[in-house]
Backbone as a printed PyTorch tensor [residue, N CA C, xyz], in Angstrom:
tensor([[[ 14.2080,  10.7980,  16.6520],
         [ 13.1180,  11.1990,  15.8320],
         [ 12.0860,  10.0840,  15.6900]],

        [[ 10.9930,  10.4400,  15.0910],
         [  9.9090,   9.4840,  14.8630],
         [ 10.0790,   8.7790,  13.5250]],

        [[  9.5780,   7.5600,  13.4670],
         [  9.6080,   6.7930,  12.2310],
         [  8.5870,   7.3620,  11.2510]],

        [[  8.9820,   7.4800,  10.0080],
         [  8.0840,   7.9280,   8.9510],
         [  7.7660,   6.7170,   8.0860]],

        [[  6.4920,   6.4940,   7.8400],
         [  6.1060,   5.3720,   6.9840],
         [  5.5520,   5.8970,   5.6720]],

        [[  5.7180,   5.0950,   4.6360],
         [  5.2820,   5.4700,   3.3030],
         [  4.7290,   4.2300,   2.6270]],

        [[  3.5940,   4.3620,   1.9840],
         [  3.0080,   3.2460,   1.2430],
         [  3.0580,   3.5980,  -0.2370]],

        [[  3.9650,   2.9500,  -0.9690],
         [  4.1260,   3.2410,  -2.3910],
         [  2.8160,   3.1010,  -3.1600]],

        [[  1.9520,   2.2080,  -2.7480],
         [  0.6940,   1.9900,  -3.4680],
         [ -0.2300,   3.2010,  -3.4060]],

        [[  0.0280,   4.1350,  -2.5140],
         [ -0.8360,   5.3100,  -2.4280],
         [ -0.5350,   6.3320,  -3.5090]],

        [[  0.5780,   6.1810,  -4.2070],
         [  0.8400,   7.1330,  -5.2770],
         [  1.3470,   6.5070,  -6.5740]],

        [[  1.3560,   5.2010,  -6.6640],
         [  1.6550,   4.5090,  -7.9210],
         [  0.3730,   3.8460,  -8.4110]],

        [[  0.3290,   3.5410,  -9.6910],
         [ -0.8670,   2.8950, -10.2240],
         [ -0.5470,   1.4850, -10.7100]],

        [[ -1.5190,   0.8640, -11.3650],
         [ -1.3890,  -0.5350, -11.7670],
         [ -0.2720,  -0.7720, -12.7820]],

        [[  0.2550,   0.2730, -13.3780],
         [  1.3770,   0.1180, -14.3150],
         [  2.6990,  -0.1200, -13.5990]],

        [[  2.7160,   0.1830, -12.3070],
         [  3.9370,   0.0020, -11.5300],
         [  4.2660,  -1.4820, -11.3960]],

        [[  5.4820,  -1.8240, -11.6280],
         [  5.9200,  -3.2040, -11.4600],
         [  6.0490,  -3.4980,  -9.9660]],

        [[  5.4530,  -4.5970,  -9.5270],
         [  5.5060,  -4.9610,  -8.1190],
         [  6.9120,  -5.3130,  -7.6720]],

        [[  7.1590,  -5.1500,  -6.3880],
         [  8.4570,  -5.5210,  -5.8370],
         [  8.2890,  -5.9510,  -4.3870]],

        [[  9.2150,  -6.7720,  -3.9170],
         [  9.1760,  -7.2350,  -2.5380],
         [  9.6740,  -6.1310,  -1.6220]],

        [[  9.0040,  -5.9890,  -0.4980],
         [  9.4150,  -5.0060,   0.4910],
         [ 10.2240,  -5.7170,   1.5710]],

        [[ 11.2680,  -5.1000,   2.0040],
         [ 12.1470,  -5.6820,   3.0120],
         [ 12.2110,  -4.7870,   4.2490]],

        [[ 11.0860,  -4.0970,   4.5340],
         [ 11.0980,  -3.1360,   5.6390],
         [ 11.1120,  -3.8040,   7.0100]],

        [[ 10.5760,  -5.0190,   7.0940],
         [ 10.5770,  -5.7300,   8.3620],
         [  9.4130,  -5.4010,   9.2830]],

        [[  8.5130,  -4.5310,   8.8620],
         [  7.3680,  -4.1720,   9.6940],
         [  6.3660,  -5.3230,   9.7700]],

        [[  5.7950,  -5.5300,  10.9420],
         [  4.7680,  -6.5640,  11.1120],
         [  3.5160,  -6.2340,  10.3060]],

        [[  3.2910,  -4.9660,   9.9930],
         [  2.1150,  -4.5210,   9.2430],
         [  2.3240,  -4.5570,   7.7340]],

        [[  3.5250,  -4.8730,   7.2880],
         [  3.8560,  -4.8310,   5.8590],
         [  3.1240,  -5.9210,   5.0830]],

        [[  2.6840,  -5.5930,   3.8630],
         [  2.0330,  -6.5720,   2.9950],
         [  3.0430,  -7.5020,   2.3320]],

        [[  4.3270,  -7.1410,   2.3450],
         [  5.3680,  -7.9980,   1.7970],
         [  5.6790,  -7.7380,   0.3400]],

        [[  4.6610,  -7.4930,  -0.4570],
         [  4.8480,  -7.1700,  -1.8650],
         [  4.1220,  -5.8590,  -2.1370]],

        [[  4.8160,  -4.9380,  -2.7500],
         [  4.2330,  -3.6450,  -3.0940],
         [  3.8240,  -3.6990,  -4.5540]],

        [[  2.5610,  -3.3930,  -4.8100],
         [  2.0250,  -3.4070,  -6.1730],
         [  1.2500,  -2.1240,  -6.4120]],

        [[  1.1110,  -1.7720,  -7.6700],
         [  0.3600,  -0.5750,  -8.0230],
         [ -1.1340,  -0.7850,  -8.0190]],

        [[ -1.5860,  -2.0200,  -7.8340],
         [ -3.0260,  -2.2810,  -7.8410],
         [ -3.5480,  -2.6430,  -6.4540]],

        [[ -2.9270,  -2.0870,  -5.4290],
         [ -3.3520,  -2.3600,  -4.0560],
         [ -4.6770,  -1.7110,  -3.6930]],

        [[ -5.2950,  -1.0550,  -4.6410],
         [ -6.5910,  -0.4390,  -4.3790],
         [ -7.7360,  -1.4300,  -4.5820]],

        [[ -7.4260,  -2.6620,  -4.9290],
         [ -8.4690,  -3.6720,  -5.1380],
         [ -9.3470,  -3.7930,  -3.8970]],

        [[-10.5890,  -4.1280,  -4.1030],
         [-11.5640,  -4.1150,  -3.0120],
         [-11.1610,  -4.9500,  -1.8050]],

        [[-10.6100,  -6.1440,  -2.0130],
         [-10.2370,  -6.9620,  -0.8640],
         [ -9.1250,  -6.3100,  -0.0550]],

        [[ -8.2190,  -5.6550,  -0.7390],
         [ -7.1340,  -4.9690,  -0.0440],
         [ -7.6730,  -3.7490,   0.6900]],

        [[ -8.5540,  -2.9960,   0.0290],
         [ -9.1540,  -1.8260,   0.6670],
         [ -9.9100,  -2.2460,   1.9240]],

        [[-10.6650,  -3.3230,   1.8500],
         [-11.4170,  -3.8010,   3.0130],
         [-10.4750,  -4.2250,   4.1350]],

        [[ -9.4110,  -4.9130,   3.7870],
         [ -8.4700,  -5.4180,   4.7920],
         [ -7.7260,  -4.2850,   5.4880]],

        [[ -7.4270,  -3.2230,   4.7480],
         [ -6.6350,  -2.1240,   5.3000],
         [ -7.4580,  -0.8570,   5.4900]],

        [[ -8.7590,  -1.0250,   5.7030],
         [ -9.6500,   0.1200,   5.8890],
         [ -9.0990,   1.0520,   6.9650]],

        [[ -9.0840,   2.3140,   6.6510],
         [ -8.5660,   3.2990,   7.5860],
         [ -7.0690,   3.5290,   7.4570]],

        [[ -6.3890,   2.7300,   6.6420],
         [ -4.9430,   2.8590,   6.4860],
         [ -4.5490,   3.2070,   5.0530]],

        [[ -5.5140,   3.5850,   4.2390],
         [ -5.2420,   3.9740,   2.8560],
         [ -5.5840,   5.4420,   2.6720]],

        [[ -4.8690,   6.0860,   1.7710],
         [ -5.2150,   7.4740,   1.4790],
         [ -6.6010,   7.5050,   0.8320]],

        [[ -7.2770,   8.6340,   0.9240],
         [ -8.6060,   8.7620,   0.3160],
         [ -8.5400,   8.5150,  -1.1850]],

        [[ -7.4770,   8.9630,  -1.8200],
         [ -7.3120,   8.7670,  -3.2680],
         [ -7.3390,   7.2850,  -3.6280]],

        [[ -6.6020,   6.4780,  -2.9130],
         [ -6.5460,   5.0400,  -3.1930],
         [ -7.8810,   4.3880,  -2.8700]],

        [[ -8.4880,   4.7300,  -1.7660],
         [ -9.7640,   4.1310,  -1.3690],
         [-10.8670,   4.4360,  -2.3860]],

        [[-10.8410,   5.6090,  -3.0160],
         [-11.8520,   5.9810,  -4.0110],
         [-11.6900,   5.2300,  -5.3150]],

        [[-10.5050,   4.7690,  -5.6510],
         [-10.2470,   4.1020,  -6.9250],
         [-10.8900,   2.7630,  -6.8870]]])
C-alpha cells in the first residue's frame, strides 16, 4: 500500500501542546505545534498546508 501522511498542525490550534515527532521523514519539522500557521512557517511550507491553516 501507499504511505499516508498526516500533519497534526492542520487540525489542531495554538492550544495544543507541542510534541516531538519521531516519524523519521526528511520533510518532518521535528516538533509538532498547534501554531504552525505562523507566517514564516506558511512561507516555508507553501503548497504543503491545508487551505484552512494557510488562511489563519
